[in-house]
Coordinates of C-alpha atoms in Angstrom, one line a residue:
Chain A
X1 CA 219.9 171.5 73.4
X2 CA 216.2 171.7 72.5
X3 CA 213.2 174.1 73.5
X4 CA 211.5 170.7 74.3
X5 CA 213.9 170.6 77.4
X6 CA 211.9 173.4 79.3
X7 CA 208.8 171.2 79.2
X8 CA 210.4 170.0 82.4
X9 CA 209.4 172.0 84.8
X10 CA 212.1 171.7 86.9
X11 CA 214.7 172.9 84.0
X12 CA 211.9 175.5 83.4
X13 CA 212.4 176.6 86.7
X14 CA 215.8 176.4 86.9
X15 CA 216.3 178.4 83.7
X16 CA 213.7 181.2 84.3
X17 CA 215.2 181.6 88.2
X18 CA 218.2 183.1 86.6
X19 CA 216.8 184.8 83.5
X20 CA 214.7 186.5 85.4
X21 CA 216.3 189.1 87.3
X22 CA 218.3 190.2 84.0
X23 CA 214.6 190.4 82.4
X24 CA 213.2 192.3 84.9
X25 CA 216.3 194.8 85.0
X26 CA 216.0 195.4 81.5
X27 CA 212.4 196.1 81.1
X28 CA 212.6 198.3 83.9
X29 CA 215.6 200.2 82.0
X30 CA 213.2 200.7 79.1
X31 CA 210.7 201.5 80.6
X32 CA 212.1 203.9 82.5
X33 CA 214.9 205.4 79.9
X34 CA 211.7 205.4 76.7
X35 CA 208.9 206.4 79.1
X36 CA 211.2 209.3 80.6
X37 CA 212.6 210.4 77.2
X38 CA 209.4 210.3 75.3
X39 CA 207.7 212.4 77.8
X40 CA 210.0 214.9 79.1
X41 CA 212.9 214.7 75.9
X42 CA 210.8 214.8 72.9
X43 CA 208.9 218.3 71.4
X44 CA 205.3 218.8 71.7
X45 CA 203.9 217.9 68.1
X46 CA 202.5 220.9 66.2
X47 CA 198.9 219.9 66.0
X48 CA 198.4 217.9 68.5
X49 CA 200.5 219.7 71.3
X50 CA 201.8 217.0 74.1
X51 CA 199.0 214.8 73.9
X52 CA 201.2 212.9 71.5
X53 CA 203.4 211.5 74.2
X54 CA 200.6 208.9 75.0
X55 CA 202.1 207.1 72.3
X56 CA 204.7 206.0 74.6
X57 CA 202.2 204.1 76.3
X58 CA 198.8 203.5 73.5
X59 CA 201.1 201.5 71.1
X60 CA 203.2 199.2 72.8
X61 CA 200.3 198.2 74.9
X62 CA 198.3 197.8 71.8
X63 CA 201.2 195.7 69.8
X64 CA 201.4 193.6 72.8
X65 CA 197.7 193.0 73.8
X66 CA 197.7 191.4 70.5
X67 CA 201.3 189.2 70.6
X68 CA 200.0 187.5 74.1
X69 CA 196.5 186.7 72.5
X70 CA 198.9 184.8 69.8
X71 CA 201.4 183.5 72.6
X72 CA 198.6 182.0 74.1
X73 CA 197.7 180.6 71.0
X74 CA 200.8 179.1 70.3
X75 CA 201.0 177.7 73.9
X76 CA 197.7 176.2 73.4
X77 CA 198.7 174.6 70.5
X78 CA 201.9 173.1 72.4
X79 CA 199.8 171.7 75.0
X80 CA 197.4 170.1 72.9
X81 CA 199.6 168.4 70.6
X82 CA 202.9 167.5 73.2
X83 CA 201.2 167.7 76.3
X84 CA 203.5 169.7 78.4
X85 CA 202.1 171.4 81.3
X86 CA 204.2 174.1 81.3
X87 CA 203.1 175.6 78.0
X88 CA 199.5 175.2 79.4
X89 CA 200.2 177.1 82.4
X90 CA 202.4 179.3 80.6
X91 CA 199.1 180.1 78.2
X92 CA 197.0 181.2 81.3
X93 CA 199.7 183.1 83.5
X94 CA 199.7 185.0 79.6
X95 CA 195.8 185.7 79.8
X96 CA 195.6 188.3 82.6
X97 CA 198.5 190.3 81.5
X98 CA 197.0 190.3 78.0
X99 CA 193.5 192.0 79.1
X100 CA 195.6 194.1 81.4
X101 CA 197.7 195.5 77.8
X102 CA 194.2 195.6 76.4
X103 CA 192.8 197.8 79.1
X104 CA 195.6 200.1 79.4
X105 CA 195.6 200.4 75.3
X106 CA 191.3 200.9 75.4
X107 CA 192.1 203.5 78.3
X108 CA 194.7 205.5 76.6
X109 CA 192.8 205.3 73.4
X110 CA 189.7 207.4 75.3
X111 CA 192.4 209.6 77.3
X112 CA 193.7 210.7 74.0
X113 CA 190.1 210.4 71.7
X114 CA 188.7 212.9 74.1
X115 CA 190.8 216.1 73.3
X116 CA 191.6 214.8 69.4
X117 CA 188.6 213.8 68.3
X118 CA 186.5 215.3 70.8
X119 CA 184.9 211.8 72.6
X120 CA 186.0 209.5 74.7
X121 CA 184.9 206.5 72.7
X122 CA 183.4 206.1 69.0
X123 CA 182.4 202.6 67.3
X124 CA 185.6 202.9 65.2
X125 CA 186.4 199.5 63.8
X126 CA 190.2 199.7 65.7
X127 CA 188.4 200.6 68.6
X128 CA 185.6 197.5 68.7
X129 CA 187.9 195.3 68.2
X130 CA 190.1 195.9 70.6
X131 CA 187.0 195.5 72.8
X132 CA 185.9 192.6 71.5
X133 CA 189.3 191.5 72.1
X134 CA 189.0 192.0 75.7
X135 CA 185.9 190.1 75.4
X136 CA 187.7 186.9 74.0
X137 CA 190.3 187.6 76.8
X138 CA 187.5 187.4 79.5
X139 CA 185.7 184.8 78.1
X140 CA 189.0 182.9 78.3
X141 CA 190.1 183.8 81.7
X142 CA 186.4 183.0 83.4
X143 CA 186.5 179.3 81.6
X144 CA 190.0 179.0 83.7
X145 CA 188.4 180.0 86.9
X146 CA 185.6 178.0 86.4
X147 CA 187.2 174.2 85.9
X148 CA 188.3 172.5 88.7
X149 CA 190.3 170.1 87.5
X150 CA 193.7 171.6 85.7
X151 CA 194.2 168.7 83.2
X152 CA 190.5 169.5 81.8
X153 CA 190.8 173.3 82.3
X154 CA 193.8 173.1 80.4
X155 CA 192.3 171.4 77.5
X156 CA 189.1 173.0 76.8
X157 CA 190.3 176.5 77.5
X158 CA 193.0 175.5 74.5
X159 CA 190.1 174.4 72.3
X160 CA 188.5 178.0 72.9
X161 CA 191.7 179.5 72.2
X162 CA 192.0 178.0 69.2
X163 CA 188.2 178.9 68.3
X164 CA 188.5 182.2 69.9
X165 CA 191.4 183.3 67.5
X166 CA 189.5 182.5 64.1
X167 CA 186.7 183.9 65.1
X168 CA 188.3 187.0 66.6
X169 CA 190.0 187.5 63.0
X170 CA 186.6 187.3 61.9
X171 CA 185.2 190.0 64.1
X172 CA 187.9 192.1 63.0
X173 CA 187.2 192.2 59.7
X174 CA 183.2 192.2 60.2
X175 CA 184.0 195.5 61.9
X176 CA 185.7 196.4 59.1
X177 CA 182.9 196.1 56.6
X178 CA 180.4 197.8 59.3
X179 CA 181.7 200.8 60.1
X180 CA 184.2 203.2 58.4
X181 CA 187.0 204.1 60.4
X182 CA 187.7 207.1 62.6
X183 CA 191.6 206.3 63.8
X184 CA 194.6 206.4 61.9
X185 CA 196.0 203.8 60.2
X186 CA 199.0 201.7 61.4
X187 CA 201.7 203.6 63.3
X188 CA 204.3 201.4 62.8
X189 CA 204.9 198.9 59.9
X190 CA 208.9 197.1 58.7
X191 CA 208.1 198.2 55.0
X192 CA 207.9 202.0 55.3
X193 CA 210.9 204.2 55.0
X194 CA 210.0 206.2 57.8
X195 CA 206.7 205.7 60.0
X196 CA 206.6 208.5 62.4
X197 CA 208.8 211.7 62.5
X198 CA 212.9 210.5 64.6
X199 CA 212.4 212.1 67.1
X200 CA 209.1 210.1 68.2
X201 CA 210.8 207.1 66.9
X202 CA 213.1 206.1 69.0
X203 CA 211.7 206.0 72.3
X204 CA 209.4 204.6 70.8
X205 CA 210.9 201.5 70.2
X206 CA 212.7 201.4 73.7
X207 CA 209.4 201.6 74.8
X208 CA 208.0 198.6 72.9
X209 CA 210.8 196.7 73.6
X210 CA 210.0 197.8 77.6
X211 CA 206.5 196.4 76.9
X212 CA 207.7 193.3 75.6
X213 CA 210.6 192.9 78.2
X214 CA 207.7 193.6 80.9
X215 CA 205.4 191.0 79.0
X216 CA 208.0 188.3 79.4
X217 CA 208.6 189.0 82.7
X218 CA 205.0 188.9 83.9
X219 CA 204.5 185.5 82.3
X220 CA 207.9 183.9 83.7
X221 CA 207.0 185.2 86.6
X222 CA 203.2 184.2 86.9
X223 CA 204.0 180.7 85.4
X224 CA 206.3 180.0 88.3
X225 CA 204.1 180.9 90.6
X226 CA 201.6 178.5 88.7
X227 CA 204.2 175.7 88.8
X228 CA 204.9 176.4 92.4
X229 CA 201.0 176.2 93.2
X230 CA 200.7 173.1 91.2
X231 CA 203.0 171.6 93.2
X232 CA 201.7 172.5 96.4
X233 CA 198.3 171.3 95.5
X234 CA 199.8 167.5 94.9
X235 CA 202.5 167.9 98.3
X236 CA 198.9 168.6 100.3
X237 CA 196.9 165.8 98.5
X238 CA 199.8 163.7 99.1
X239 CA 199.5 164.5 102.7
X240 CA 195.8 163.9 102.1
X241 CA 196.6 160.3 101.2
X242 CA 198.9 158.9 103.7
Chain B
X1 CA 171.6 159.6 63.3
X2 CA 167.8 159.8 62.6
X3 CA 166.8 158.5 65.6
X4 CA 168.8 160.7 67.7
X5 CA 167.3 163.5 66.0
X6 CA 163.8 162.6 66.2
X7 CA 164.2 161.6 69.8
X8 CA 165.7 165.2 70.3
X9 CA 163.4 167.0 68.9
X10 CA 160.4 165.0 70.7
X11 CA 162.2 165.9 73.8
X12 CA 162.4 169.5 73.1
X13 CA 158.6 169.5 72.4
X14 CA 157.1 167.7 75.2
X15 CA 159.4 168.0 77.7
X16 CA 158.5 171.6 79.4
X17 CA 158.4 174.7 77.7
X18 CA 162.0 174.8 75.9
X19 CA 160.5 174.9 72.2
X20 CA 158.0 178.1 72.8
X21 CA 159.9 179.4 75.7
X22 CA 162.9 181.1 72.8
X23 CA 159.9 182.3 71.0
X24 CA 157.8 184.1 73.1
X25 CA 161.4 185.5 74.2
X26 CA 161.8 186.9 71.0
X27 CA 158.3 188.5 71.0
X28 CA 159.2 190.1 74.4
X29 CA 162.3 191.7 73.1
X30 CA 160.4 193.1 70.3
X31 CA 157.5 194.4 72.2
X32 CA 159.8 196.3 74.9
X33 CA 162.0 197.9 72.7
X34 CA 159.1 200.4 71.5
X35 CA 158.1 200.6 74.2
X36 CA 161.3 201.8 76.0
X37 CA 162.5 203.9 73.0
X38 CA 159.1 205.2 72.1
X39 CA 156.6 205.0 69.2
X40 CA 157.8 207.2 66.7
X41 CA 157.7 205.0 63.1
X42 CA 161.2 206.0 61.8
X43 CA 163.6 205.4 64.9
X44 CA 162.1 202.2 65.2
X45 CA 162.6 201.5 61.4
X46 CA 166.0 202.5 62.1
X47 CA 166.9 199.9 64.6
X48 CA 164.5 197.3 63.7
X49 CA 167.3 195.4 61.5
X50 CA 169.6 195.8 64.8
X51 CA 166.7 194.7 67.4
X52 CA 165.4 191.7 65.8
X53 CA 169.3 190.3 64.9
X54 CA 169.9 190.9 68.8
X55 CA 166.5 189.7 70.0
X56 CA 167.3 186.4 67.6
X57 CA 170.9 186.0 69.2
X58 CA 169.9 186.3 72.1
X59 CA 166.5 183.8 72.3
X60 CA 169.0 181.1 70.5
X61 CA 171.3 181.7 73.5
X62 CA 168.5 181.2 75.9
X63 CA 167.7 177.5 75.2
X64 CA 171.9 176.4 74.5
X65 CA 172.4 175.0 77.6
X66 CA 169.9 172.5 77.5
X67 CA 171.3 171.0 74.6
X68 CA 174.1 168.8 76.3
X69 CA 173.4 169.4 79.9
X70 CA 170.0 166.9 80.2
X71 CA 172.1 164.1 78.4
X72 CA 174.9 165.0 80.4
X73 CA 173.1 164.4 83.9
X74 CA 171.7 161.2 83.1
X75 CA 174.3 159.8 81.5
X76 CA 173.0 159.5 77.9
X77 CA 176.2 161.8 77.0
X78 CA 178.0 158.4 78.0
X79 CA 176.1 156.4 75.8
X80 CA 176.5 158.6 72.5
X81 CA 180.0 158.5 73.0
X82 CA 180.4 154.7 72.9
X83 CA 177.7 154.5 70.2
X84 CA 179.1 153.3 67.0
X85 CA 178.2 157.2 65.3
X86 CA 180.7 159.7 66.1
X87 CA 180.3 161.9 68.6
X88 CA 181.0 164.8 65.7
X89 CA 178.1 163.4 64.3
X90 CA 176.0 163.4 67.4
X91 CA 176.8 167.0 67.9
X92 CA 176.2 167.7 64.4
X93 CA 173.1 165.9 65.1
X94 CA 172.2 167.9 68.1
X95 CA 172.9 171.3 66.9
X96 CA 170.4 170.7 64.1
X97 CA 167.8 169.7 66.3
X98 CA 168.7 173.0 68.5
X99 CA 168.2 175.0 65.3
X100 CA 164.7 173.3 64.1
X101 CA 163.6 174.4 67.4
X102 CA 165.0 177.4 68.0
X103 CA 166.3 179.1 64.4
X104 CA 163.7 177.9 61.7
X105 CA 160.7 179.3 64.4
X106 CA 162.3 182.8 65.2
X107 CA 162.9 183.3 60.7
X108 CA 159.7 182.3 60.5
X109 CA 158.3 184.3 62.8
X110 CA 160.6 187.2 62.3
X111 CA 158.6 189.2 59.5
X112 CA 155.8 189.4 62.1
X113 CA 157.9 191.2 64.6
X114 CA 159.1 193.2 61.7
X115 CA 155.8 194.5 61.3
X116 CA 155.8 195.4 64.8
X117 CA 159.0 197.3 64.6
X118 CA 158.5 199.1 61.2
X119 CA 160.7 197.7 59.2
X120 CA 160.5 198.7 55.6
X121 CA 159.1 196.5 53.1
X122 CA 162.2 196.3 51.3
X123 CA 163.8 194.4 54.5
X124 CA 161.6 191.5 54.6
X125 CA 163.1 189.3 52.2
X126 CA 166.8 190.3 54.1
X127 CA 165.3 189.5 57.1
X128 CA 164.3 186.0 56.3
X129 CA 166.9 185.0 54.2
X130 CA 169.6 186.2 56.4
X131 CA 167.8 184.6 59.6
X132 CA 167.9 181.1 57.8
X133 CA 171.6 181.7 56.2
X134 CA 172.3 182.8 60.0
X135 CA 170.5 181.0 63.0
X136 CA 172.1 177.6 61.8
X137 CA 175.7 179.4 62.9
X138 CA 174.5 180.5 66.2
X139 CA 173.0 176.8 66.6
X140 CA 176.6 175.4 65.7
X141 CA 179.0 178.0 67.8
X142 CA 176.1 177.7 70.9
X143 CA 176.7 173.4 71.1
X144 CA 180.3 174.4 71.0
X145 CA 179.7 176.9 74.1
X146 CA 177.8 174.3 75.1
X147 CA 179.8 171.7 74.7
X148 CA 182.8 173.5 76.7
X149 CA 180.4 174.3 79.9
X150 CA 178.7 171.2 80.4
X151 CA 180.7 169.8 83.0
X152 CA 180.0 173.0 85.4
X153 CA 177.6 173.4 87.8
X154 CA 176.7 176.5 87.3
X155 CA 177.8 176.6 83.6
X156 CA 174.8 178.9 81.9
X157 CA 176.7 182.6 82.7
X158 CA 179.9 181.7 81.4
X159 CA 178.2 179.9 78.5
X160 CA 177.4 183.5 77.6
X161 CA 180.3 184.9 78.2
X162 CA 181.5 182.7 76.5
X163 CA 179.5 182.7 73.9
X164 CA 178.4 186.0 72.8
X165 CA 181.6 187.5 71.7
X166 CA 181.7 184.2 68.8
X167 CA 178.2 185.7 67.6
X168 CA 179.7 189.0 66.9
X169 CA 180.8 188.5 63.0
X170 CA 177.6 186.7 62.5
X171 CA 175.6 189.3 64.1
X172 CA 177.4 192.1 62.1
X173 CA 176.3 190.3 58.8
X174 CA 173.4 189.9 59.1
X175 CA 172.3 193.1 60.8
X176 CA 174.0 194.7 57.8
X177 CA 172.5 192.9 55.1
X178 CA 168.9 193.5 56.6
X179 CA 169.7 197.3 57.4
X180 CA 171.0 197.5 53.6
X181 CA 167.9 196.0 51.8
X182 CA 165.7 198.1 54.1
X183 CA 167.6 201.4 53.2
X184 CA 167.4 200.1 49.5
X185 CA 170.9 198.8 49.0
X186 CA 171.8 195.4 47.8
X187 CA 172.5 192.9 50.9
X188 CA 174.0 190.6 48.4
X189 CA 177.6 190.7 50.0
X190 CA 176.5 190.6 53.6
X191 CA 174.4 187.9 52.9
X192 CA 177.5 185.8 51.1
X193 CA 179.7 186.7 53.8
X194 CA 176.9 185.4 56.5
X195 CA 177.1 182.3 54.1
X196 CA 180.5 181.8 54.6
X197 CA 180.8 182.1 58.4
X198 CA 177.6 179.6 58.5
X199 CA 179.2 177.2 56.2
X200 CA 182.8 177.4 57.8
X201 CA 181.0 177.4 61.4
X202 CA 179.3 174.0 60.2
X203 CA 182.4 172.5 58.7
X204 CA 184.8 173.3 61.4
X205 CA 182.9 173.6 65.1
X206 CA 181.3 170.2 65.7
X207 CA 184.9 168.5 65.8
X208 CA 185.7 171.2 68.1
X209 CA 182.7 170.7 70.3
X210 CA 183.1 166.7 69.9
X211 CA 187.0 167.2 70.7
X212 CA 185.3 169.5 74.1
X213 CA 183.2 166.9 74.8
X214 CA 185.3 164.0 74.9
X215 CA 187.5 166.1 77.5
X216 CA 184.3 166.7 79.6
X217 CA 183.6 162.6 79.7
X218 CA 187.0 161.9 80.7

């Protein structure tokens, strides 16, 4: 028993029909249980009042706008070094859920800037590179659209991945070094006894773990829908031929 | 290696308007900027740094797709690739002759549209030295852009999407090391950082755009 067996796409499909439902049940139950708790169960902070609860929403997005950039990556990477089409198709059913995170996160961000800091957007260095990172995410998603031919789309859009992620690291510290920065720092981090105050903190992490859950089910889902497309397009070219 | 370049760059003179065409671009940018923000000497010292970097970025992005596509049509691409030099070579090859063209004309010219714009005095030595530490980077990430959209048919939008968001760190450093000299700081650390994209964009890009290209010739 190997990951390597799910580079069949038939076992892929296989696997994911039945994982699927459970995934999808349990990142609707945390989304549901965190969202409804952190808005409607938790106290109004005292200097903020309940613009607070957008947290529920701003951070997971955020956290996972970031881990599909890097899931993408690391499908890239499987599909130019083992060739399996199901990582590259997993990579670009990843890419339009990721900018979607992005957006949500940059949209929330303004939602909540506008009251706190009193605009709806400021060159922060957080802030810019989130939007460059919706950039790269763009960038990505039009080469997709663009190549006809999968095998080739597959490739070069792995190359820019691979690119793309140095040189949005790069950006992100650039940003750093040009700007001083208006947001706070990191809400969340493993080495701090306590990040934000309890009562925040736990639907907090149902709710990231509802993001994620949500994530995973997006991709299973859109990849199967890729796999089923791919083969449709070779049943009708077969037709084509005989 | 030689040859290729020389034969590149002959190209890119004679062959309609592509050498002056990223120049006179440059000049526009710099002329329409006053003229849309007004005349008054210190906004435009202000965002002179900021204007040229953008006007530079943006003339180098003007002339990227011809740096493949040509070759590409008539099937020179095909005969570089079986040539006994390597095709990281020939894109190494190609990006210079992009940047001879493109880069070493718009730092040379540069102080000139400083002058229009107002920059300080204290900028112009930024200016030039982070242009030439720069432009080579924008010629070396634009062959990989390049490289990526040659096989399209319609390939020169997405090369800038593409594109543009790579040029961002450069941008960044060198924008800051000519806004710091002209407001009397040191630009010494953008300038090394600019160094260092350059140098790693250099090292690291033309097997990228080779490994691009090869796909593309499949």
């Amino acid at each position: 028993m190997s990951i390597w067996e799910y580079a069949n796409p038939k076992k892929f499909m296989q696997t994911s029909g039945t994982v699927l439902p459970w995934v999808t049940a349990a990142s609707a139950l945390c989304l549901l249980g965190g969202l409804i708790w952190g808005f409607f169960f938790t106290p109004d902070d005292y200097k903020q009042g309940s613009t607070v609860k957008i947290i529920y929403l701003h951070v997971p997005a955020a956290l996972m706008a970031i881990n599909a950039w890097f899931m993408m990556l690391v499908a890239s990477l499987i599909w130019l070094v083992r060739r399996h089409h199901v990582s590259a198709l997993a990579a670009r059913a990843a890419a339009p859920v990721g900018v979607t995170f992005t957006l949500i996160a940059l949209v929330t961000g303004a939602i909540w800037g506008q009251p706190m800091w009193g605009t709806w957007w400021a060159w922060d260095p957080r802030l810019t590179s989130f939007l460059i990172l919706f950039l790269f995410y763009l960038g990505y998603i039009a080469l997709w659209e663009a190549i006809e031919n999968p095998d080739t789309a597959a490739d070069l859009t792995s190359v820019l991945c691979l690119v793309g992620s140095v040189f949005a690291v790069l950006s992100r510290y650039a940003v750093n070094f040009w700007n001083q920065g208006l947001h706070q720092g990191a809400s969340l981090s493993l080495d701090k006894e306590q990040n934000v105050s309890n009562v925040y903190w736990v639907p907090l992490v149902v709710c990231i773990a509802g993001f994620a859950l949500l994530f995973l089910t997006l991709v299973l889902l859109r990849t199967r829908t890729e796999i089923r497309a791919r083969r449709l397009h070779s049943l009708l070219q077969r037709e084509r031929m005989a | 290696m030689i040859a290729l370049l020389v034969r590149d760059l002959r190209l890119a003179m004679r062959a309609g308007g592509g050498f002056g065409l990223g120049l006179a671009f440059f000049l526009l940018v710099a002329v329409l900027v006053p003229l849309g923000v007004g005349p008054q000497g210190a906004t435009l010292a202000r965002i002179a740094p900021g204007i040229l970097w953008v006007g530079a970025l943006l003339s180098c992005l003007l002339s990227l797709d011809r740096i493949f596509a040509l070759d590409w049509e008539d099937g020179t691409l095909d005969l570089l690739a079986t040539a006994p030099v390597p095709l990281e070579g020939v894109v190494a090859v190609k990006a210079l002759a992009h940047w001879l063209v493109t880069g070493l004309p718009l730092t040379l010219a540069a102080p000139v549209l400083g002058l229009l714009l107002n920059l300080p005095a204290a900028g112009y030595g930024a200016l030039v030295a982070s242009l030439a530490l720069g432009t080579p980077a924008l010629s070396a990430i634009g062959a990989f852009g390049a490289a990526l959209t040659v096989g399209l048919k319609r390939g020169g939008l997405l090369l800038s999407l593409l594109v543009l968001p790579l040029y961002i760190p450069t941008l960044v450093f060198g924008a800051e090391a000519v806004s710091r000299a002209a407001t009397g700081m040191a630009p010494g650390t953008a300038l090394i950082l600019l160094a260092a994209i350059t140098a790693g964009s250099l090292a690291i890009l033309p097997f990228a755009a080779a490994a691009a290209l090869r796909v593309n010739l499949r």
